[in-house]
Coordinates of C-alpha atoms and ligand atoms in Angstrom, one line a residue:
X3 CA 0.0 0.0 0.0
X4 CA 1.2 3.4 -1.0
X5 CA 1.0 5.9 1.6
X6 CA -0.6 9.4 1.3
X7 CA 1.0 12.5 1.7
X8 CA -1.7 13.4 3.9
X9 CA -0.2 10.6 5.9
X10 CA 2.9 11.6 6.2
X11 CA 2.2 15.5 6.6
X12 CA 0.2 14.2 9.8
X13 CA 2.5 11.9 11.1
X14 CA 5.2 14.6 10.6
X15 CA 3.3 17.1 12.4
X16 CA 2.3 14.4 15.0
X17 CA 5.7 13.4 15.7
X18 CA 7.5 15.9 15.4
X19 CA 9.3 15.3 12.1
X20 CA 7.8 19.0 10.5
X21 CA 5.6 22.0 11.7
X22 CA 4.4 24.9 9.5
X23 CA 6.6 27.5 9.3
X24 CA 5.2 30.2 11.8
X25 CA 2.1 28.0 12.4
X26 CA 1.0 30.4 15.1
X27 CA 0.8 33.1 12.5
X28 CA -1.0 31.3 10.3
X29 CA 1.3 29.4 8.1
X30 CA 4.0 30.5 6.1
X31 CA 3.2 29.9 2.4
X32 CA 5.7 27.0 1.6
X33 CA 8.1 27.4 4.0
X34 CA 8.3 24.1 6.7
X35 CA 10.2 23.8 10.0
X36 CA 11.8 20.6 11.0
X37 CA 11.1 19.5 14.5
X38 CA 13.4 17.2 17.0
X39 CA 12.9 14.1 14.9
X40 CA 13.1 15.9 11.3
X41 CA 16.4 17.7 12.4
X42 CA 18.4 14.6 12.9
X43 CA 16.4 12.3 9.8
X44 CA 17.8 15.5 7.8
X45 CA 21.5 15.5 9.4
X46 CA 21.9 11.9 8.7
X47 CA 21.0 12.5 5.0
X48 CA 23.2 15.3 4.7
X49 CA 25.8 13.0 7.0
X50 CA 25.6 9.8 5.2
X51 CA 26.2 12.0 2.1
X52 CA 29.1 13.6 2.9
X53 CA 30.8 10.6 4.2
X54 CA 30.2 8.9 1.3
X55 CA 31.0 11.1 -1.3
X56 CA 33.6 13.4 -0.1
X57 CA 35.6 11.6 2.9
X58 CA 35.4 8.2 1.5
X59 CA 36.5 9.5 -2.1
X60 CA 40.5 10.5 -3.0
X61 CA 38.8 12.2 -5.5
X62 CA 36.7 14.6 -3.5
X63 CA 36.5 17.5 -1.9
X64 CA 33.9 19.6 0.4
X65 CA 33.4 23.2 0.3
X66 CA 30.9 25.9 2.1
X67 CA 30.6 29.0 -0.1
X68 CA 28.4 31.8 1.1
X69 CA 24.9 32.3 0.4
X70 CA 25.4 36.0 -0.6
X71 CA 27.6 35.6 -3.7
X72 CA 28.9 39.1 -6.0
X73 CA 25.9 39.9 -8.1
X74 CA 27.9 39.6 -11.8
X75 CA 27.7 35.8 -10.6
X76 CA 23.9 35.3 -11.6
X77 CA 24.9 37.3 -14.7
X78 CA 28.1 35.4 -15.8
X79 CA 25.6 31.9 -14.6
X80 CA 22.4 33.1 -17.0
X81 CA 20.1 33.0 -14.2
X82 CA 19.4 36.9 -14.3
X83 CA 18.5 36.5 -17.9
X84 CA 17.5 32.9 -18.1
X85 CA 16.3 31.8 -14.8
X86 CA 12.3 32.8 -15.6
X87 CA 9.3 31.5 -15.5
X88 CA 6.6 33.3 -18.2
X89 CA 3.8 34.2 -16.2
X90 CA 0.2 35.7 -16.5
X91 CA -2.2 37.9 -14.7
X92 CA -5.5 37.9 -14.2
X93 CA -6.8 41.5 -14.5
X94 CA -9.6 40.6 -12.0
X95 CA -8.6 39.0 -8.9
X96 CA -4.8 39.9 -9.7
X97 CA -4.1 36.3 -9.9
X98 CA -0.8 35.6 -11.5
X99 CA -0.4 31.8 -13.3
X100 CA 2.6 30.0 -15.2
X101 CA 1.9 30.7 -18.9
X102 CA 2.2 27.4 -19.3
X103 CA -0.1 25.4 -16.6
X104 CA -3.1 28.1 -17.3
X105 CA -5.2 25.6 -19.9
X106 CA -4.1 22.5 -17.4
X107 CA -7.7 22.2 -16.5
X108 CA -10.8 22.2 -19.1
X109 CA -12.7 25.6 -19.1
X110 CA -15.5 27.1 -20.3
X111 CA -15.9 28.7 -23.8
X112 CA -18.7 31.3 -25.2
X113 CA -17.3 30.9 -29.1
X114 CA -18.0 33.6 -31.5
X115 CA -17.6 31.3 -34.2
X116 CA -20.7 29.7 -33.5
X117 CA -22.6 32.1 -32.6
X118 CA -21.6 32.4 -28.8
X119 CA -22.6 28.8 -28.1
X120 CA -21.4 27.6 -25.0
X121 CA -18.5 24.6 -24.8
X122 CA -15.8 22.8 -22.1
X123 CA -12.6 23.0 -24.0
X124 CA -10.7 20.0 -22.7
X125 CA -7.6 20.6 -20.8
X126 CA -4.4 21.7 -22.8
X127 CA -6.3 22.0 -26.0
X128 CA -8.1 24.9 -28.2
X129 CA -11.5 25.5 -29.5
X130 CA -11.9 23.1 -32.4
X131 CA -14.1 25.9 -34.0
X132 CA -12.3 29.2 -33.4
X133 CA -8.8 27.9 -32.4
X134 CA -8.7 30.5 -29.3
X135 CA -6.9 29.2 -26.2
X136 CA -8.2 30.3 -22.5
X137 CA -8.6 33.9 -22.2
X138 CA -10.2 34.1 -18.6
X139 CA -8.6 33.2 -15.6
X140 CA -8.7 29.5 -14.3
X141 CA -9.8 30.5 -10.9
X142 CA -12.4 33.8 -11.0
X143 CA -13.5 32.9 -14.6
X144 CA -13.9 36.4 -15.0
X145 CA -11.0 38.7 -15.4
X146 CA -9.1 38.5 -18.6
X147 CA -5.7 37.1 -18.8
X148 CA -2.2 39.5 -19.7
X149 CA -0.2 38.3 -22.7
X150 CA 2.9 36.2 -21.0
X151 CA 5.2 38.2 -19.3
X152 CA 9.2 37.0 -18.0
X153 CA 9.3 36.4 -14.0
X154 CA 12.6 35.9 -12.4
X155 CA 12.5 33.5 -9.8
X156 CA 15.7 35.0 -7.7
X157 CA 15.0 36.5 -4.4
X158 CA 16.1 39.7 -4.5
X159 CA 18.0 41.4 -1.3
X160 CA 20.4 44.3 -0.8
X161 CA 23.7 44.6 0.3
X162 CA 24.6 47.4 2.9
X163 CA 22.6 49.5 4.7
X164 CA 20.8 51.3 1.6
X165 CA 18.3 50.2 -0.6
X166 CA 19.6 50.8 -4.3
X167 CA 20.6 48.9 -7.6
X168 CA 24.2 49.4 -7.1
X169 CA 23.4 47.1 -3.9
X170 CA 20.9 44.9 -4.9
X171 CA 22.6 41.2 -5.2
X172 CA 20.2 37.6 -4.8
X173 CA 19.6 35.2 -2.5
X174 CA 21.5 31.6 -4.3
X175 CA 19.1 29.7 -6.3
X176 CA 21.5 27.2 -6.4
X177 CA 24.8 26.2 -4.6
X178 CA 26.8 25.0 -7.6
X179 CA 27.8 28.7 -8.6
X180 CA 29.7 28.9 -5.4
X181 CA 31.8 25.6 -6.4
X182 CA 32.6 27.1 -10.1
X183 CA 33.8 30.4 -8.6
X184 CA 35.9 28.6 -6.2
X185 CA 37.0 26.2 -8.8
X186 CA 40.8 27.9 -8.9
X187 CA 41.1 28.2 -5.2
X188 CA 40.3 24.4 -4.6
X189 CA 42.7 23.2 -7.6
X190 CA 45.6 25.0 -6.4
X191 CA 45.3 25.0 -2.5
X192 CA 44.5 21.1 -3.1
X193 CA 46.5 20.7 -5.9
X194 CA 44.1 18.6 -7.5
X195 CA 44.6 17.1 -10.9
X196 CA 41.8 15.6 -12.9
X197 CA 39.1 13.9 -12.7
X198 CA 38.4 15.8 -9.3
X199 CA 34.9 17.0 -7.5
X200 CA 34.4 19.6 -5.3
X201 CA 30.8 18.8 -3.1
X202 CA 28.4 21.6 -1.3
X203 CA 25.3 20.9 0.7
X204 CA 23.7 24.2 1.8
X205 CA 20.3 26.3 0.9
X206 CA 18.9 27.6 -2.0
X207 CA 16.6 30.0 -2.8
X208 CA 13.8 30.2 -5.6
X209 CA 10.7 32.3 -5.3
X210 CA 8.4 29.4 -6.8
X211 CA 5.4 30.3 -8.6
X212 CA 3.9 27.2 -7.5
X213 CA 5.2 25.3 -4.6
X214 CA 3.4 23.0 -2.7
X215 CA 2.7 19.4 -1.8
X216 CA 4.7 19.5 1.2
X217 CA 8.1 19.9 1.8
X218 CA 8.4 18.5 -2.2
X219 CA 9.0 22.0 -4.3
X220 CA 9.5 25.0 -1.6
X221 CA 11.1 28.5 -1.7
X222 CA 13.6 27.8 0.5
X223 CA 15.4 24.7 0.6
X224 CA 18.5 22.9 0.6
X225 CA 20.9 21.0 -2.0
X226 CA 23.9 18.6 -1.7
X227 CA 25.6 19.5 -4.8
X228 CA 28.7 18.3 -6.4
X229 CA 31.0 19.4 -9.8
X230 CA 32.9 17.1 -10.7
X231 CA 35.6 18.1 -13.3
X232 CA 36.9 16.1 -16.0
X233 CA 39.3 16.4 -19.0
X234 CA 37.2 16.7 -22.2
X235 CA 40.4 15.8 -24.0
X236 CA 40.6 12.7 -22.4
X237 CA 38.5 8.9 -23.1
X238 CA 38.0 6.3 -20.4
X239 CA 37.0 2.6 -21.7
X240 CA 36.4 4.3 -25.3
X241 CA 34.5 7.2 -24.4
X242 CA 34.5 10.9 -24.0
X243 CA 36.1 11.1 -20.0
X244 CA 32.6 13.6 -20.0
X245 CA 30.4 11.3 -21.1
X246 CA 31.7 7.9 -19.3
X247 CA 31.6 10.2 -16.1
X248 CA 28.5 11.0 -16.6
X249 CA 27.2 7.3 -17.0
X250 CA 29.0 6.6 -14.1
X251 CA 27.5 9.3 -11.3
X252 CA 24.5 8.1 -12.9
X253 CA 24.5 4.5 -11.8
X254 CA 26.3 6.0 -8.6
X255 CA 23.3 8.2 -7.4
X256 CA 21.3 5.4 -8.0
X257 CA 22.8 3.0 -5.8
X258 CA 23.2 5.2 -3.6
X259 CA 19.2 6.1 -2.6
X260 CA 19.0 1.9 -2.7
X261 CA 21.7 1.8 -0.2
X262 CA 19.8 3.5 2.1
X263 CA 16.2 1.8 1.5
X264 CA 14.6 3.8 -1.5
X265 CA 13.3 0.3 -3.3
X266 CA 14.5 -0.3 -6.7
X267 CA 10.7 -0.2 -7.6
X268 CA 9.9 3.5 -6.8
X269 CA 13.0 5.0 -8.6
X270 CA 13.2 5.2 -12.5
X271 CA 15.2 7.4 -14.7
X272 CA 14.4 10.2 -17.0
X273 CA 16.2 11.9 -19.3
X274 CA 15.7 15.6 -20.8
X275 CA 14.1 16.4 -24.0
X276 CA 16.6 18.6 -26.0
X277 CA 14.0 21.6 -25.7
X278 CA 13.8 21.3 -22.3
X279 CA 17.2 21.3 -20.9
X280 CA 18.9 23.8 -19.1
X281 CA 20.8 26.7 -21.1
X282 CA 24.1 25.0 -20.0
X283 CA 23.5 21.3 -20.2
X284 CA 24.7 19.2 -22.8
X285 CA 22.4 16.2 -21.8
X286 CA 20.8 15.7 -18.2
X287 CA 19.1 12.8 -16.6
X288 CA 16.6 12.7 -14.1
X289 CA 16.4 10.8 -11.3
X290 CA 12.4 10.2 -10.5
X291 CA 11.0 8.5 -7.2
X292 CA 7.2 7.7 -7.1
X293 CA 6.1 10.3 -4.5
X294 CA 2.8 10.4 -3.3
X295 CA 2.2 13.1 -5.9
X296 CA 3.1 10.3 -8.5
X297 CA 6.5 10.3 -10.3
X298 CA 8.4 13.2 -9.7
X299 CA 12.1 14.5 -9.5
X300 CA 14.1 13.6 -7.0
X301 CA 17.7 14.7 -8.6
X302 CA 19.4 15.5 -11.5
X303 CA 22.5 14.8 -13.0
X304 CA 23.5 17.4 -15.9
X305 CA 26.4 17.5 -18.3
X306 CA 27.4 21.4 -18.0
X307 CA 29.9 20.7 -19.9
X308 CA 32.6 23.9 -19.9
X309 CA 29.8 26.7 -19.7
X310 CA 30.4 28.0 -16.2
X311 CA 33.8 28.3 -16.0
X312 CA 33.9 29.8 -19.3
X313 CA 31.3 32.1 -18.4
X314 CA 33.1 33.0 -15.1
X315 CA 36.3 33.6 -16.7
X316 CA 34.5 35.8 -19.4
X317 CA 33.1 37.9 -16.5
X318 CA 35.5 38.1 -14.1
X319 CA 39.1 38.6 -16.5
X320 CA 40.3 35.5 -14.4
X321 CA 41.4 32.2 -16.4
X322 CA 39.8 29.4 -15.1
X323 CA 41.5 26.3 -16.7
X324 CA 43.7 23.3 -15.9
X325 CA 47.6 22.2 -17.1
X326 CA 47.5 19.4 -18.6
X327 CA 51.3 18.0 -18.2
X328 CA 50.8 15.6 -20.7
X329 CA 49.6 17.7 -23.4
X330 CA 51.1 20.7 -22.2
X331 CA 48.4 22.7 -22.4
X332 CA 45.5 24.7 -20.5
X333 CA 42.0 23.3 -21.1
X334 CA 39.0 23.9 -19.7
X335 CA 37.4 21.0 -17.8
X336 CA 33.9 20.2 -17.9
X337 CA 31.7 19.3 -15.5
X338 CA 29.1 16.5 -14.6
X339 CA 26.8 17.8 -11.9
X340 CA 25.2 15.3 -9.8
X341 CA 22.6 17.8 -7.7
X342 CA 20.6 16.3 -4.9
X343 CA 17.5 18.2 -2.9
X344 CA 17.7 17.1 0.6
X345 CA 14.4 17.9 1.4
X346 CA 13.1 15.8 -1.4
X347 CA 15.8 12.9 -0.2
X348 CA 13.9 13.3 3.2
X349 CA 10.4 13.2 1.6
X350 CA 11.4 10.1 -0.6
X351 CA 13.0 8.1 2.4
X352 CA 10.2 9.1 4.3
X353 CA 7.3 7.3 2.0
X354 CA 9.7 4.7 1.2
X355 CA 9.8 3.6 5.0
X356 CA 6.4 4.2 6.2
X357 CA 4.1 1.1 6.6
X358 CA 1.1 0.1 8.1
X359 CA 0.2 -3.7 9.1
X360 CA -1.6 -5.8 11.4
X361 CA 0.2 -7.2 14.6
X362 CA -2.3 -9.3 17.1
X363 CA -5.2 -7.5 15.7
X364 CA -3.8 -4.5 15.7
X365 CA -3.0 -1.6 13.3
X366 CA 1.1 -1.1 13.5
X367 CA 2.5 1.9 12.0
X368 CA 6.1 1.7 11.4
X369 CA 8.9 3.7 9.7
X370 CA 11.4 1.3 8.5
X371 CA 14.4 3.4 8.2
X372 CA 17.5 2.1 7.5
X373 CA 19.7 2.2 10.9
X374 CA 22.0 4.8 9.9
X375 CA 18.9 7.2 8.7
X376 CA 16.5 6.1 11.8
X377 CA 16.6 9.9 13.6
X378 CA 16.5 7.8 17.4
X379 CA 18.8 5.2 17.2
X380 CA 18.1 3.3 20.5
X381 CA 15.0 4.0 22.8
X382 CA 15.7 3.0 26.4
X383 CA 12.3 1.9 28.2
X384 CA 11.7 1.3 31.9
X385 CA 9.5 -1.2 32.6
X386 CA 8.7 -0.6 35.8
X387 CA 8.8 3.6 36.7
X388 CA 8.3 3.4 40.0
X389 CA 11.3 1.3 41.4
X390 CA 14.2 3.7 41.3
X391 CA 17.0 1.2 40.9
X392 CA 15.0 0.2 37.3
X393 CA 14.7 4.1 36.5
X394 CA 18.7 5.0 37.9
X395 CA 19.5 1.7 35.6
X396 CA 17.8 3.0 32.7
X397 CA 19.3 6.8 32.7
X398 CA 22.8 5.1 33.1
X399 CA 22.7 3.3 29.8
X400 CA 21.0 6.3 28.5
X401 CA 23.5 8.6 29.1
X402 CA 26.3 5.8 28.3
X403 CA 24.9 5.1 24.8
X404 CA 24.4 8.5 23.9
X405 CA 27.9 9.2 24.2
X406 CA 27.9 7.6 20.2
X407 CA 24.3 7.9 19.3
X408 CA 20.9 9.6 19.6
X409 CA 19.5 8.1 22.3
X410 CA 15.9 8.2 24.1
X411 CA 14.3 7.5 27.5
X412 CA 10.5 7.4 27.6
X413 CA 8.5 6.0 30.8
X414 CA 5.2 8.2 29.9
X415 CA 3.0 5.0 29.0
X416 CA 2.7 0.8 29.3
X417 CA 5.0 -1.3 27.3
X418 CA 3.5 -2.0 24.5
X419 CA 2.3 1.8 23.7
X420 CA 6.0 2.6 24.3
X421 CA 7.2 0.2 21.8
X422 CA 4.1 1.5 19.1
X423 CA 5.6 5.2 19.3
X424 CA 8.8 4.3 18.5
X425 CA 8.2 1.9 15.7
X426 CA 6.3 4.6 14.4
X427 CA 9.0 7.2 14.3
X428 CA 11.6 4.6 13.0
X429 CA 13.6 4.0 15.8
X430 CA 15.3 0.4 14.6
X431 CA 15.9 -0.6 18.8
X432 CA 14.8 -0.5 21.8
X433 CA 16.0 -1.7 25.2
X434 CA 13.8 -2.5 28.2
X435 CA 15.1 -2.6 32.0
X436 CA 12.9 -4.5 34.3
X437 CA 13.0 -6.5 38.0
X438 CA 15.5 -8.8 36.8
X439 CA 18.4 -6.7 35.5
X440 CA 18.4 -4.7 38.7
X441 CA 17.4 -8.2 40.8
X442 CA 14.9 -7.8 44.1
X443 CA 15.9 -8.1 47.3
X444 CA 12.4 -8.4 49.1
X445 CA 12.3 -11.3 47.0
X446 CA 15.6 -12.7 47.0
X447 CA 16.2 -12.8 43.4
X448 CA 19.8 -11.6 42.3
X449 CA 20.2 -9.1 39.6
X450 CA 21.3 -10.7 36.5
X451 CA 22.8 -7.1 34.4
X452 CA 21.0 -7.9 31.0
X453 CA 18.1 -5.8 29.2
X454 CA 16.2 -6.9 26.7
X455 CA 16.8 -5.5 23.0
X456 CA 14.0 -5.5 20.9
X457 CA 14.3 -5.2 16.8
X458 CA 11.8 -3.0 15.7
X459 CA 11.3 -5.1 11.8
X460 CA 10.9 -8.3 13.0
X461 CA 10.1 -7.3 16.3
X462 CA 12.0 -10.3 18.1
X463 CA 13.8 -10.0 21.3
X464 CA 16.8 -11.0 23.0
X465 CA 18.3 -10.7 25.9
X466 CA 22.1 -9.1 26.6
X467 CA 24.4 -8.4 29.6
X468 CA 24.3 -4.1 30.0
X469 CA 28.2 -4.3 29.6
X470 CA 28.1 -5.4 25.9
X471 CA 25.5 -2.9 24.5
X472 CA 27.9 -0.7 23.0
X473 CA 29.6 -3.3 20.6
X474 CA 25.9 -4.6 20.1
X475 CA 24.6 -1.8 19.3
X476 CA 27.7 -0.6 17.5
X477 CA 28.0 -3.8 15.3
X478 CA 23.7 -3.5 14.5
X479 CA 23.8 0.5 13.7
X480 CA 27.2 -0.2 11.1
X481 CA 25.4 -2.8 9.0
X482 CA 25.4 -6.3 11.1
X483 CA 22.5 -8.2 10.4
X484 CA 19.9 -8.6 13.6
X485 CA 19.8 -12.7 13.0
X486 CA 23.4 -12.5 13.7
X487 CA 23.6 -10.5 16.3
X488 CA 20.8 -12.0 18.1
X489 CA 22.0 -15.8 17.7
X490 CA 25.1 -15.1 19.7
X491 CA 22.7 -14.3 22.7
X492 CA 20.5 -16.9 22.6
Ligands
LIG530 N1 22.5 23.1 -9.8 C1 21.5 22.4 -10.6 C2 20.2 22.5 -10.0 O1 20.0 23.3 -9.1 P1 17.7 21.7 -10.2 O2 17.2 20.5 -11.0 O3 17.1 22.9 -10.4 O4 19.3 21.7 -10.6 C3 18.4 20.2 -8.2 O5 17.7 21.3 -8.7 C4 17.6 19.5 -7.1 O6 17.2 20.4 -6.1 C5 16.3 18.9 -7.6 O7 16.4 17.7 -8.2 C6 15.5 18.9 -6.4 O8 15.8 17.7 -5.6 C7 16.0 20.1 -5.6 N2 15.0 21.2 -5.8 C8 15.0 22.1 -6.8 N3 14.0 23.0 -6.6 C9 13.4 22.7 -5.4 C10 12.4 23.3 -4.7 N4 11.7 24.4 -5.1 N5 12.0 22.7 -3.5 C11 12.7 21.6 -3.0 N6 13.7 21.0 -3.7 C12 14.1 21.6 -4.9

C-alpha cells in the first residue's frame, strides 16, 4: 500500500518530524520547519552524504561557499536572464499563473464562431471551432488574462545598509555557482589534478510560482551538490572522459538512494528532452522517485559541460582552466553535476519507509528506516517507573549510549504503547530494564545485568548483559544483520 502524503504530513506534524513554518501566524506559504525528529532524519542525509562522497572518495573534496555571492555571478551563470518562469495575470482577482499550466484544467468557452454557443474545452487544447486558447482566468473565470510576461524566480535582497541597484545582489538559487567560482582556489590550494569534485550541501533559494505538496517544491530549501571536473580531451573505456563520467555518477546516485532503503521499484530514470534542458546542459538525466504526488524529481544529474567556468572567466578577466602536463596545455574541464534536494531525499525516504500492518489484531505503523537514517537510534524503556533502581538503571545506559548515538528515555505510558511510538517514528531498537536486570531483594532474586533488546522489523527480542550494549549496538547500527547479532545471545 502506498502511503498518502496526507499521511505523512500528519504523522510529521504528529511526531514531530515538520511544523508549519510560523504555524501560530497562520502558516508561512511553503516554507516548513523541522522539528526534533526531522532535524536529525535530515543531518543523517546530509551525514551519510558527505561521508560517502567526499571523505570516503580520494577524488573529492567539500566546500561551504556563502549564500550571498557578488551579483555579476547570476549574470556570468544566465540565471538573471535565463532563470524565468513566463507568467500571466488575471486582471480581476490579480491572480498571476505559469503561462504554461493556465489551460491544465478544461474551461469554459462562449465561441464567436458559433454564434456564442457555450462549450468545455478539454484541458491543454483549443477551440476546435475558433482555435482561441483560455482567455479568462482559471480560478475567478472572470477577469481576462495578460499576454505572458518573463518572472525571475531569484529573491532579490540588498547589500549594505541602503536600498539601491548598485546594492541589490540575490539570495542563491542554487549552490553550484559557489563551487565554479571557487573552482581555482580548490585546484591550487588542493593541488588537484583531474578527474576531481568539489561537493556543497547548503540552501537555496527560488521564489516558486507554484510550490506546494509539502516539503516536495519550496522557496527555501537545501541542496547537496557536487562538480565534478573532467578532462574533455581525455576517453576512459572508449569514451569521451565527459560522457563515461556522466554514465557513471549516474548509476552511482542510483545505488546510492537503494543503499539507504529507497526500493529499486519506486526509482526510475528520465532523461531531458533537448527543448527542455537547461541553457548550460549538454544532456541531463533525471532521477524520478514515485512520491505520493506520483513520479516526480528527486535529482538530477547534468552535463554542464565547460559553460560556467567559461562564463566565469569571461566575467571576471580571471582564467579558469587546468595544465595538462601531458599535453602541455591549458583546457578547460567540464563538468558532470550530480545535484541532490535534501528535502526531497527526506520526503522520498520518508514514504519509502512508512508502513502500516496488522500485529495481534492491531494496526502497527512503522517507519522502517535504514539504521544509519532512523533519527532515534536506541529507545531506552523502563519497565517498571516506579522502582528507582530500574529508573537509575535506565538513565545510566541512556547517558552511556548517547555518548555515540541519539538516544531516548520514555516511561510516559505501558510497554507496549512505548514500543508503538517508536516503531512509528523509525527508531530500529529498543531496550527494556525490568526487576530482573536490577534483581529484588524483598524477593531474594539476584540481579542478573542484562536488558532486553528489541528489533523494531521483526520485532523479536533478545536478551544481553548491559556491559556489551555498545559493541551490540555498534556492530547492529554499522550494518550487522539482527539474525546474527541475536544468535550469539540466545
Ligand atoms: N545546480 C543544478 C540545479 O539546481 P535543479 O534540478 O534545479 O538543478 C536540483 O535542482 C535538485 O534540487 C532537484 O532535483 C530537487 O531535488 C531540488 N530542488 C530544486 N528546486 C526545489 C524546490 N523548489 N524545493 C525543493 N527542492 C528543490
Amino acid at each position: 500500500m502506498s502511503v498518502t502524503m496526507d499521511t505523512l504530513v500528519s504523522l510529521c506534524k504528529r511526531r514531530g518530524f515538520i511544523f508549519q513554518s510560523s504555524e501560530i501566524y497562520g502558516g508561512t506559504g511553503s516554507c516548513w520547519d523541522y522539528g526534533p525528529l526531522g532535524v536529525e532524519l535530515k543531518q543523517n542525509i546530509k551525514r551519510l552524504w558527505w561521508r560517502d562522497y567526499i571523505q570516503r572518495r580520494p577524488d573529492m573534496v567539500g566546500l561551504d561557499a556563502s549564500i550571498l555571492m557578488h551579483p555579476t555571478v547570476w549574470k556570468a551563470s544566465g540565471h538573471v536572464d535565463n532563470f524565468t518562469d513566463p507568467m500571466v495575470d488575471c486582471l480581476e482577482c490579480r491572480r498571476r499563473f505559469r503561462a504554461d499550466k493556465v489551460d491544465e484544467t478544461p474551461w469554459v468557452h462562449y465561441c464567436a464562431a458559433t454564434k456564442g454557443n457555450k462549450f468545455t474545452i478539454p484541458a491543454g487544447e483549443p477551440c476546435s471551432h475558433c482555435g482561441e486558447r483560455r482567455t479568462l482566468c482559471p480560478e475567478c473565470g472572470k477577469g481576462s488574462l495578460t499576454p505572458p510576461r518573463q518572472f525571475n524566480l531569484m529573491f532579490k535582497t540588498f547589500m549594505g545598509p541602503v536600498e539601491e541597484d548598485a546594492s541589490l545582489t540575490y539570495l542563491r538559487p542554487e549552490t553550484a555557482q559557489g563551487i565554479f567560482v571557487n573552482f581555482d582556489n580548490v585546484a591550487q590550494s588542493m593541488r588537484r589534478k583531474l578527474p576531481f569534485g568539489i561537493g556543497q550541501i547548503g540552501k537555496a533559494f527560488r521564489n516558486e510560482i507554484t510550490p506546494g505538496n509539502f516539503i516536495f517544491r519550496t522557496r527555501e530549501f537545501e541542496q547537496m551538490e557536487i562538480e565534478y571536473f573532467v578532462n574533455p580531451r581525455d576517453t576512459v573505456e572508449g569514451k569521451p572522459a565527459d560522457e563515461y563520467w556522466h554514465e557513471r555518477w549516474i548509476a552511482d546516485s542510483l545505488a546510492w538512494f537503494q543503499r539507504y532503503g529507497l526500493r529499486e521499484e519506486n526509482l526510475r530514470l528520465r532523461e531531458h528532452e533537448k527543448d527542455e534542458l537547461a541553457h548550460y546542459a549538454k544532456r541531463t538525466a533525471d532521477i524520478e522517485y514515485r512520491f505520493p504526488i506520483g513520479w516526480s524529481e528527486l535529482m538530477g544529474i547534468a552535463n554542464r559541460t565547460d559553460f560556467d567556468l567559461k562564463q566565469h572567466a569571461q566575467f571576471s578577466g580571471k582564467a579558469l582552466s587546468y595544465f595538462d602536463e601531458e599535453r602541455k596545455e591549458h583546457v578547460v574541464p567540464y563538468v558532470i553535476e550530480p545535484s541532490a534536494g535534501v528535502d526531497r531525499a527526506l520526503l522520498a525516504f520518508l514514504a519509502d519507509a512508512y508502513q502500516e500492518e496488522e500485529v495481534r489484531g492491531e494496526k502497527r505503523v512503522v517507519l522502517r528506516f535504514h539504521p544509519e537514517l532512523a533519527p532515534v537510534k536506541v529507545a531506552i524503556l523502563p519497565l517498571l517507573k516506579k522502582r528507582d533502581d530500574v529508573v537509575r538503571t535506565a538513565h545510566a545506559i541512556r547517558d552511556t549510549l548517547a555518548k555515540h548515538w541519539t538516544v531516548v528515555y520514555d516511561d510516559t505510558a505501558a510497554i507496549g504503547r512505548l514500543y508503538r511510538r517508536q516503531d512509528e517514528v523509525g527508531t530500529p531498537y529498543c531496550v527494556t530494564v525490568d526487576v530482573q536486570t536490577v534483581g529484588d531483594t524483598d524477593k531474594g532474586e539476584s540481579a542478573d545485568g542484562k536488558v532486553t533488546i528489541r528489533d523494531r522489523d521483526s520485532m523479536e527480542q533478545v536478551r544481553v548483559p548491559i556491559d556489551a550494549l555498545p559493541t551490540v549496538f555498534l556492530d547492529l547500527l554499522s550494518g550487522g544483520s539482527w539474525s546474527a547479532v541475536a544468535s550469539r545471545f540466545r
